XYZ file of C-alpha atoms in Angstrom:
510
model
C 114.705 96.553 124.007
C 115.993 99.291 126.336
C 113.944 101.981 127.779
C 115.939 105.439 129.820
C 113.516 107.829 131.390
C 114.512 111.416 130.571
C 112.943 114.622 132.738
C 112.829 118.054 131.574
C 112.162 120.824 134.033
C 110.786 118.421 136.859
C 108.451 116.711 134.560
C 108.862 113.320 132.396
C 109.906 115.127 129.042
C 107.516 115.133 126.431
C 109.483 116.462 123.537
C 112.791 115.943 124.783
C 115.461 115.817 121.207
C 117.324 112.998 120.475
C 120.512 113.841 118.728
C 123.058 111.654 117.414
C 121.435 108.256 119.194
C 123.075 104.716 118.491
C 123.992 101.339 120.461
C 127.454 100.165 121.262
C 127.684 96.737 121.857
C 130.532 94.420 123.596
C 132.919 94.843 120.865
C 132.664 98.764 121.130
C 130.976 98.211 117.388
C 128.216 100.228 116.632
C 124.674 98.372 116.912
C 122.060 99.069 114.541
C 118.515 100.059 116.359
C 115.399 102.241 116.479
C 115.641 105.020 119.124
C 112.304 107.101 119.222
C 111.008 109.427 122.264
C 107.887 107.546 123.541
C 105.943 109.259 126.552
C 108.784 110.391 128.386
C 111.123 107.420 127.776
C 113.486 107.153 125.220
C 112.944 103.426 123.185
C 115.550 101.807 121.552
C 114.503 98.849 119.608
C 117.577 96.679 118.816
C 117.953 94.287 115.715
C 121.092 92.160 117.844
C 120.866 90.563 120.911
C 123.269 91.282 123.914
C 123.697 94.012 126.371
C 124.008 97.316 124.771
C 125.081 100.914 125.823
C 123.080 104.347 124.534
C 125.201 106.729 123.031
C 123.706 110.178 122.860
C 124.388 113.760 122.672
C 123.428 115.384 126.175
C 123.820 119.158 127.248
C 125.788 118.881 130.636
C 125.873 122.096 131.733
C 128.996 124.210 132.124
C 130.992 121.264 130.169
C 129.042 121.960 127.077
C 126.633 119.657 124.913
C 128.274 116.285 124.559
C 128.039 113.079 122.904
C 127.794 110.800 125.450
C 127.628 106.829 126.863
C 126.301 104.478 129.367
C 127.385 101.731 130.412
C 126.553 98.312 128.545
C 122.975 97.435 129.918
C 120.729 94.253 130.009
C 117.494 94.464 128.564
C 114.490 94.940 131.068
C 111.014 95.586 131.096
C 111.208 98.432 133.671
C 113.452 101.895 131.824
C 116.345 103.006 133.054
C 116.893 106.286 134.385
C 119.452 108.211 131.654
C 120.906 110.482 133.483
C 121.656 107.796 135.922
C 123.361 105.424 133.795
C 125.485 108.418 131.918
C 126.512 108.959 135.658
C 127.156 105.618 136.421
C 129.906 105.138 133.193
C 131.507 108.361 133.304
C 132.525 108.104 137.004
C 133.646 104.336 135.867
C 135.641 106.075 133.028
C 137.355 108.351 136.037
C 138.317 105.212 138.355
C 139.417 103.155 135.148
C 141.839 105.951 134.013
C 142.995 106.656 137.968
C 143.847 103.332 138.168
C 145.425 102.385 134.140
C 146.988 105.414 134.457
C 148.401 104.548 138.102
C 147.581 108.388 139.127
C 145.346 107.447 142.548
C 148.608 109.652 144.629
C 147.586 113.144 142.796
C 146.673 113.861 146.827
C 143.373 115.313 148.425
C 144.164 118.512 147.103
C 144.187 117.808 143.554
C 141.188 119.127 141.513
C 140.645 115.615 139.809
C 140.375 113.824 143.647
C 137.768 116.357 144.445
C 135.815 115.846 141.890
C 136.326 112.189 141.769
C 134.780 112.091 145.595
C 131.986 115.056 144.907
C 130.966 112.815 142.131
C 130.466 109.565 144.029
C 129.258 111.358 146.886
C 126.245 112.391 144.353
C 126.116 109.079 142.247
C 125.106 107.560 145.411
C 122.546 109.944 146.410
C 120.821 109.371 142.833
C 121.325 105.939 143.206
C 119.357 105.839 146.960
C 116.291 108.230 145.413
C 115.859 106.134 141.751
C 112.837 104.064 143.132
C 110.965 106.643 145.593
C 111.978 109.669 143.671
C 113.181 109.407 140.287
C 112.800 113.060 139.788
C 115.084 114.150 142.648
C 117.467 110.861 141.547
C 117.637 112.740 137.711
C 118.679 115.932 138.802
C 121.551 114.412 141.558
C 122.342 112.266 138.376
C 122.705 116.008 136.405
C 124.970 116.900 138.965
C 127.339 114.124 139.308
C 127.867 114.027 135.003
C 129.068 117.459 135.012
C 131.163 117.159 137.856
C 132.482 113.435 136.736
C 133.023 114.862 132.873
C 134.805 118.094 134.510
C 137.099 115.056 136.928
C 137.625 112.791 133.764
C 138.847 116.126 131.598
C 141.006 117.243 134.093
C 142.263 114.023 134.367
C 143.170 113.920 130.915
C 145.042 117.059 130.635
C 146.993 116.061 133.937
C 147.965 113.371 132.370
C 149.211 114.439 128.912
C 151.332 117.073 131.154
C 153.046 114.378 132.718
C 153.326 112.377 129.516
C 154.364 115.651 127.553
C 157.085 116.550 130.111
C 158.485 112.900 129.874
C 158.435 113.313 126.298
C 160.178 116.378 125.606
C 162.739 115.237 128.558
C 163.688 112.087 126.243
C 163.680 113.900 123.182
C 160.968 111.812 121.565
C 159.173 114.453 120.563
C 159.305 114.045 116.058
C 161.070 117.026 114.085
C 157.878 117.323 112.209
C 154.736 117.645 114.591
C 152.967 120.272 113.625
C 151.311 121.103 110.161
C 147.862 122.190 108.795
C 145.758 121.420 105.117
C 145.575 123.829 102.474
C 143.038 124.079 99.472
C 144.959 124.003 96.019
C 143.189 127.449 94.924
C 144.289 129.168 97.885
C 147.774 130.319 96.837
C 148.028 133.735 98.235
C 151.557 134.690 99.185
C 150.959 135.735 102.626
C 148.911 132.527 103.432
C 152.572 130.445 101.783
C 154.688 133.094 104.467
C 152.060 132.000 107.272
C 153.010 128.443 107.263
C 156.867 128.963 106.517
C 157.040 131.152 109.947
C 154.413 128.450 111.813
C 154.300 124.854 110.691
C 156.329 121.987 110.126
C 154.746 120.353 107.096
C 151.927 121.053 104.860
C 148.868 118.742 103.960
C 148.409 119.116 99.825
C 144.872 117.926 99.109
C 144.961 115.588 95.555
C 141.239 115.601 95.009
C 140.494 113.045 92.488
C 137.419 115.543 90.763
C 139.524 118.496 90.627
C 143.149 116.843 88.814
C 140.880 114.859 86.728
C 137.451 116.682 85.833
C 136.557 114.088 82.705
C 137.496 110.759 82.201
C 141.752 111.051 81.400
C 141.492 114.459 81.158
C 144.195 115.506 83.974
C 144.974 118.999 84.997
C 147.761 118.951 87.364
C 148.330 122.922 87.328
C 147.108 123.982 91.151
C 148.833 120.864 92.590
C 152.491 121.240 90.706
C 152.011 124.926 91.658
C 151.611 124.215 95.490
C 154.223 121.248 95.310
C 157.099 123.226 93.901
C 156.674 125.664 96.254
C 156.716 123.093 98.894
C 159.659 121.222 97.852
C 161.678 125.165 96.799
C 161.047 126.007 100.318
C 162.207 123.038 101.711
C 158.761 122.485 103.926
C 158.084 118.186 104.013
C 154.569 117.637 102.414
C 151.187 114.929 103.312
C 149.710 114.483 100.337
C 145.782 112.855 99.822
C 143.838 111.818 100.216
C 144.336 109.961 96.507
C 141.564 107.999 96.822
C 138.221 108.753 99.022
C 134.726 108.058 98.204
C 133.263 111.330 99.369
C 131.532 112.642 97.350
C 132.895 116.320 97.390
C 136.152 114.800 95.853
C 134.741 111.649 93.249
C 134.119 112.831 89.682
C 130.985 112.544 88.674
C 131.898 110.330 86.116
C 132.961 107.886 88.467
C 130.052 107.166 89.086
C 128.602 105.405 85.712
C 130.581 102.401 87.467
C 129.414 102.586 90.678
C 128.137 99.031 90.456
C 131.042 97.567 88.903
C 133.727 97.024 91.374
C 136.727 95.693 88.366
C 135.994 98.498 86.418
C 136.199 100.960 89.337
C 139.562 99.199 90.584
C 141.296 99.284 87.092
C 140.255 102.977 87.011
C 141.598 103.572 90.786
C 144.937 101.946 90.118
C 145.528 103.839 87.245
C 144.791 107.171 89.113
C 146.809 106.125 91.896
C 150.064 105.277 89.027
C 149.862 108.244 87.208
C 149.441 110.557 90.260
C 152.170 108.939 92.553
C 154.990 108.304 89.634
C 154.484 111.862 88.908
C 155.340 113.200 91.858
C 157.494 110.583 93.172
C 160.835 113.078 93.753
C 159.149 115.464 95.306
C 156.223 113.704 97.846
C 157.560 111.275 100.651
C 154.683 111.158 102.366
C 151.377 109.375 101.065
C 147.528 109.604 102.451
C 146.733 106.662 100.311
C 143.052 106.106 101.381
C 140.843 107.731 103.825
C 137.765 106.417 104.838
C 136.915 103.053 102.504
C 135.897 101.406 105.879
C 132.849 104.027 105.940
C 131.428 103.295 102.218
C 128.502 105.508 102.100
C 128.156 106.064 98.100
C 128.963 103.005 96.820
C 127.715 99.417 96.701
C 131.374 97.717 97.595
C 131.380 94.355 99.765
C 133.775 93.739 102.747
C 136.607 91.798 100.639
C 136.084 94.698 98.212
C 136.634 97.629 100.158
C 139.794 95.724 101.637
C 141.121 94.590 98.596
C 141.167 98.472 97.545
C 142.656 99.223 100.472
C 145.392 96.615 99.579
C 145.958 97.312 95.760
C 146.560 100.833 96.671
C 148.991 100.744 99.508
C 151.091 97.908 97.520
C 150.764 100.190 94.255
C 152.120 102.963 96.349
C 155.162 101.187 97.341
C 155.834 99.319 94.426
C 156.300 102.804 92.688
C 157.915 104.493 95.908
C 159.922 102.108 98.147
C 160.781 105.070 100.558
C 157.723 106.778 100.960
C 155.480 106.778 104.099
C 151.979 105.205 103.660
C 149.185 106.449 105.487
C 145.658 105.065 105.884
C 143.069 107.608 107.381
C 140.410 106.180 109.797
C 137.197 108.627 109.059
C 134.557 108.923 112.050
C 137.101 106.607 113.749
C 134.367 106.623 116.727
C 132.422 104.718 113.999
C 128.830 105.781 114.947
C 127.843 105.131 110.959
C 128.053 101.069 111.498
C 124.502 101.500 112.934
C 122.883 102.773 109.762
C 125.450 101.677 106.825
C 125.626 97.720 106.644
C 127.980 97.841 103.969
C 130.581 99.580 105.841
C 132.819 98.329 108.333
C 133.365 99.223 111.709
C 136.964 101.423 112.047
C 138.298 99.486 114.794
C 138.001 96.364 113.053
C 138.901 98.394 109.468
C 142.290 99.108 111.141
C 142.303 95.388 113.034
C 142.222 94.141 109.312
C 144.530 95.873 108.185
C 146.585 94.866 110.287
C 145.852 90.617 110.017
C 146.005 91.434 106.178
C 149.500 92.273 106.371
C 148.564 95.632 104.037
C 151.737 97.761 103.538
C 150.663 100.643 105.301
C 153.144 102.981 108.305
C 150.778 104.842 109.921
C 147.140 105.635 110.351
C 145.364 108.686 110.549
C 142.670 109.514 112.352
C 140.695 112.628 111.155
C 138.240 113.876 114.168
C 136.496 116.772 113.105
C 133.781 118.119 115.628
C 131.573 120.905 115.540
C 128.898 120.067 112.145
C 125.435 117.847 112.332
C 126.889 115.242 110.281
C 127.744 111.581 111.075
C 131.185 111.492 112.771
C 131.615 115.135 113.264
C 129.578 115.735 116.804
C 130.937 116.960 119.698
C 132.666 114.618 122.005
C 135.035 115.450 125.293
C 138.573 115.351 125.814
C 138.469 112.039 128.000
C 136.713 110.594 124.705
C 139.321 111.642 122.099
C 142.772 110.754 124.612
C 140.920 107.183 125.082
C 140.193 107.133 121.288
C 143.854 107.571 120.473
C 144.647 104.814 122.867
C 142.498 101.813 121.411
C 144.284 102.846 118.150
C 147.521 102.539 119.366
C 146.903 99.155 120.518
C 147.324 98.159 116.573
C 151.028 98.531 116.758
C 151.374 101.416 114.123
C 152.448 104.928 114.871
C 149.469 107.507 114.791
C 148.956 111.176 113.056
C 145.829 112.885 113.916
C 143.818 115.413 111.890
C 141.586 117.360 113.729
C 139.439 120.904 113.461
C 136.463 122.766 115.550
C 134.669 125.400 114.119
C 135.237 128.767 115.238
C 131.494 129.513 115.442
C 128.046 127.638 115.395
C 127.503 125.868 112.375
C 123.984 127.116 110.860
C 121.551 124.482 109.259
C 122.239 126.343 105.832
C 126.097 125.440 105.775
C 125.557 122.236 106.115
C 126.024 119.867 102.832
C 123.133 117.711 102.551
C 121.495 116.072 99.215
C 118.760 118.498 97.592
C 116.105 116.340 98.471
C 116.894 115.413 101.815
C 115.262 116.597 104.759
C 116.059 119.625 107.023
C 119.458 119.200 109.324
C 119.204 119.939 112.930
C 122.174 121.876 112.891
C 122.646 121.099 116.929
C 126.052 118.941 116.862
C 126.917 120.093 120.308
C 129.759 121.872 121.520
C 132.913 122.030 124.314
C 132.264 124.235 127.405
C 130.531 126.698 125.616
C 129.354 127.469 122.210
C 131.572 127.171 119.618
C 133.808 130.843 119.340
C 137.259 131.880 117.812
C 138.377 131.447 121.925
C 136.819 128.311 122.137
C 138.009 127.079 118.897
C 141.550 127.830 120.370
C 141.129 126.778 123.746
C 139.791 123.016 122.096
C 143.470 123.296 119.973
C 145.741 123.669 122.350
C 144.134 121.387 124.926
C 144.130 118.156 121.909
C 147.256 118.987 120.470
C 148.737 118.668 123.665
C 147.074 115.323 124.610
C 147.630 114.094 121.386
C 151.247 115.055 121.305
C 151.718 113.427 124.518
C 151.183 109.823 123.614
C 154.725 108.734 122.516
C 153.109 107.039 119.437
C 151.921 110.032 118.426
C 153.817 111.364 115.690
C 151.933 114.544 114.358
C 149.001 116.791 114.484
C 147.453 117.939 111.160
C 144.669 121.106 111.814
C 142.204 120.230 108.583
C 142.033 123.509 106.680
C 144.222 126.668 107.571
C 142.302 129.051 105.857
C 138.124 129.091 105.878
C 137.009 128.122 102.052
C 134.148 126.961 100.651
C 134.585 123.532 99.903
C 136.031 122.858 103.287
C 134.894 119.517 105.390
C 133.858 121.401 108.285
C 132.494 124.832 107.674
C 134.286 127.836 109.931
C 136.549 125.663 111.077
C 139.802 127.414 109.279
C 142.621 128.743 111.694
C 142.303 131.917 109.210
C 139.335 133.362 107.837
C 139.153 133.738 104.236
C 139.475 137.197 104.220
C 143.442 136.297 105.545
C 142.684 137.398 109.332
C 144.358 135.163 111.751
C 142.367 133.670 114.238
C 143.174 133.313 117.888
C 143.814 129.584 117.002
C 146.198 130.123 114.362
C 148.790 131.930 116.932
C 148.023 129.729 119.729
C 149.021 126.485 117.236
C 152.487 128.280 116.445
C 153.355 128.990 119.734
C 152.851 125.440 120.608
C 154.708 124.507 117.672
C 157.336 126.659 118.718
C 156.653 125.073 122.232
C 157.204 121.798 121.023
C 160.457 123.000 118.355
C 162.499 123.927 121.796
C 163.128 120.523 123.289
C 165.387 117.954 121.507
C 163.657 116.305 118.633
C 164.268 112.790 117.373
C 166.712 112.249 114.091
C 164.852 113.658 111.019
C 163.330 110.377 109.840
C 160.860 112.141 107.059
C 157.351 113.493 107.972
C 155.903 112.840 110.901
């Protein structure tokens, strides 16, 4: 069992909220527990043995309201102070990156080495008052987060600089970077004219409930629509998912076989054939799967879910020898492990996938933030550039999906079941509270990390246009009344950014 104390105002907190809690252990896996507010101390009652480290959303001032970790922590009777420990792993994260990154000459001057020795000069003030003064050690703790998040993003933002810079001066950088999702009922002209002027490729949804409302009934209209246009105007599309389990995009009669895994396979590869042969001339790009490795609606074992995972990649390339396969990671932070024992965690989804030898290019990772919903809180830049790394240790290039809402997401927006309890809409937020200027300012700054990393190879913005099926409510770089928001210009001028150094050999979508 682990035990933080948390203050609020002075005073041991009494009804301090936990948001978004879980355990990481060793393996960076998810841990499943029982967190609970207890007199002041948060409790987290583990079901694994091992050191563990808290995960859990903390406001930290002028960097916003974060999701955020200690370090991994033996078990002891006395509790740790949080604040303390958050401290202690962020200003770890800020040496470990100095030194990985080999950046420990950015000189006295540099607003990362200032922060870097304000924040130890704190950390070890906190750590001198924890036993005589925990109060006074909390609030020192307060102060060296903030400034050790503020180090760790600036950090990260030097860094993709440098990495962009080197990038663009190789021309590495792919022809096809930049693109954003559409929904297939949205086909106003002006929205089409939007993303010849401003993108490099389009994402065409294929939702399974929509193209195939009753059992073989098929209605294909909206997506040959949106694909002809496509292919007449010459602009490369993403298409898929084709198969998700969320349930926004399974029919409903799906699920009569929910407990029936051959029944739901043979149905699934004969979605996947008719859907992929039909549009075989016109689609080189595939999102075969997203998110199997989270399983939240259906019953599916491990050697299940990977077998799907395998029967649809091979189908896809058995049927289209040239096109690019893509397998999306959902909630690739993978906070769900600790509550879904069915699923599997995304690191070792995409590890597997790998040992399995699955015929697969790429993966995606979609990281939406902004919505009280598992995988979609708020997490800092630092987080997401070190995300993207452990997934490019797997060997296979990377695309990234990503959106922000452009205001706060309200506890009515929010898709829950009818009888499920009330959402605490609080999913944090970057700097400040989520705005159109925010939601641009949190576009520019991933794109450009993202884009950095040479094994990057595209960033996807979810939905262009606000609708009301969208994943993330708000979080559109248009509204739907057709008004661009400040994100939508600020993503094609870094397209057009991007379009002015060399680009590598057209090579299909990237």
């Amino acid at each position: 069992m682990l035990k933080f104390l948390v203050f609020e105002d002075g005073q041991p907190a009494q009804r301090w909220p936990i948001r978004n809690p879980y355990l990481v252990g060793s393996d960076n896996a998810a841990m499943r527990a029982t967190v609970s507010l207890e007199d002041g101390v948060i409790v987290c009652d583990k079901r694994e043995s091992g050191a563990a480290a808290l995960a859990i959303q903390f406001p930290v001032g002028e960097c916003g309201e974060l999701t955020l970790q200690t370090c991994l922590l033996p078990e002891r009777d006395h509790p740790y102070i949080l604040t303390l420990e958050l401290a202690r792993h962020r200003l770890m994260m800020l040496y470990s990156r100095l030194e990985e990154w080999i950046m420990f000459d950015l000189g006295e001057e540099h607003p990362v080495t200032k922060r870097m020795h304000l924040a130890r000069k704190l950390f070890i003030e906190a750590l001198c008052q924890q036993q005589d003064d925990p109060i006074k050690a909390d609030k020192l703790s307060r102060q060296c987060l903030e400034v050790a998040i503020d180090g760790t993003e600036e950090l990260a933002v030097t860094h993709a600089e440098m990495l962009l810079q080197k990038r663009r001066a190789t021309s590495s950088i792919p022809r096809y970077a930049i693109g954003a999702g559409i929904s297939l009922d949205q086909m106003n002209e002006r929205l089409r004219a939007g993303i010849q002027a401003n993108l490099d490729f389009v994402a065409i949804p294929t939702p399974w409930k929509t193209l195939v409302p009753g059992q073989g009934e098929y209605n294909f209209t909206a997506l040959d629509n949106w694909v002809e246009w496509a292919v007449r105007n010459r602009i490369p599309i993403v298409a898929g998912p084709v198969i998700s389990f969320e349930p926004q995009v399974l029919p409903d009669w799906l699920f009569i076989w929910e407990h029936d895994y051959e029944t739901v396979r043979d149905v699934i590869y004969e979605h996947v054939e008719r859907l992929v042969s039909r549009y075989r001339n016109a689609i080189q790009t595939w999102k075969v799967v997203s998110g199997l490795h989270v399983n939240s609606h259906f019953t599916f074992n491990f050697e299940q879910l990977m077998d799907l995972t395998r029967t649809t990649t091979m189908l896809v390339k058995k049927i289209q020898p040239a096109a690019k396969v893509l397998v999306e990671i959902r909630q690739p932070f993978g906070e769900y492990f600790a509550s879904n024992p069915r699923s599997i965690p995304p690191l070792m989804y995409a590890d597997l996938l790998i040992q399995g030898a699955i015929q697969f290019d790429a993966l995606s990772l979609k990281l939406l933030m902004g919505q009280a919903v598992s995988g979609q809180y708020t997490c800092d830049l630092m987080q997401i550039s070190l995300l993207i790394e452990k997934y490019a240790e797997f060997g296979k290039p990377l695309n990234l999906c990503i959106g922000t809402p452009s205001e706060m997401v309200t506890q009515e927006m929010i898709s829950v079941a009818e009888d499920a309890e009330p959402v605490d809409p609080n999913a944090g937020y970057w700097r400040k509270p989520w705005s159109p200027l925010v939601q641009s300012r949190w576009l520019e700054a991933v794109t450009q990390i993202a884009m950095s990393k040479p094994y990057v190879e595209s960033v996807l913005w979810n939905d262009l246009c606000d609708h009301q099926s969208m994943d993330l409510p708000l979080s559109g770089l248009v509204s739907e009344d057709l008004q661009p928001k400040p994100a939508y210009r600020r993503f094609g001028l870094l397209r057009k950014t991007l379009a002015t150094a060399p680009t590598q050999t057209e090579r299909g979508v990237a």
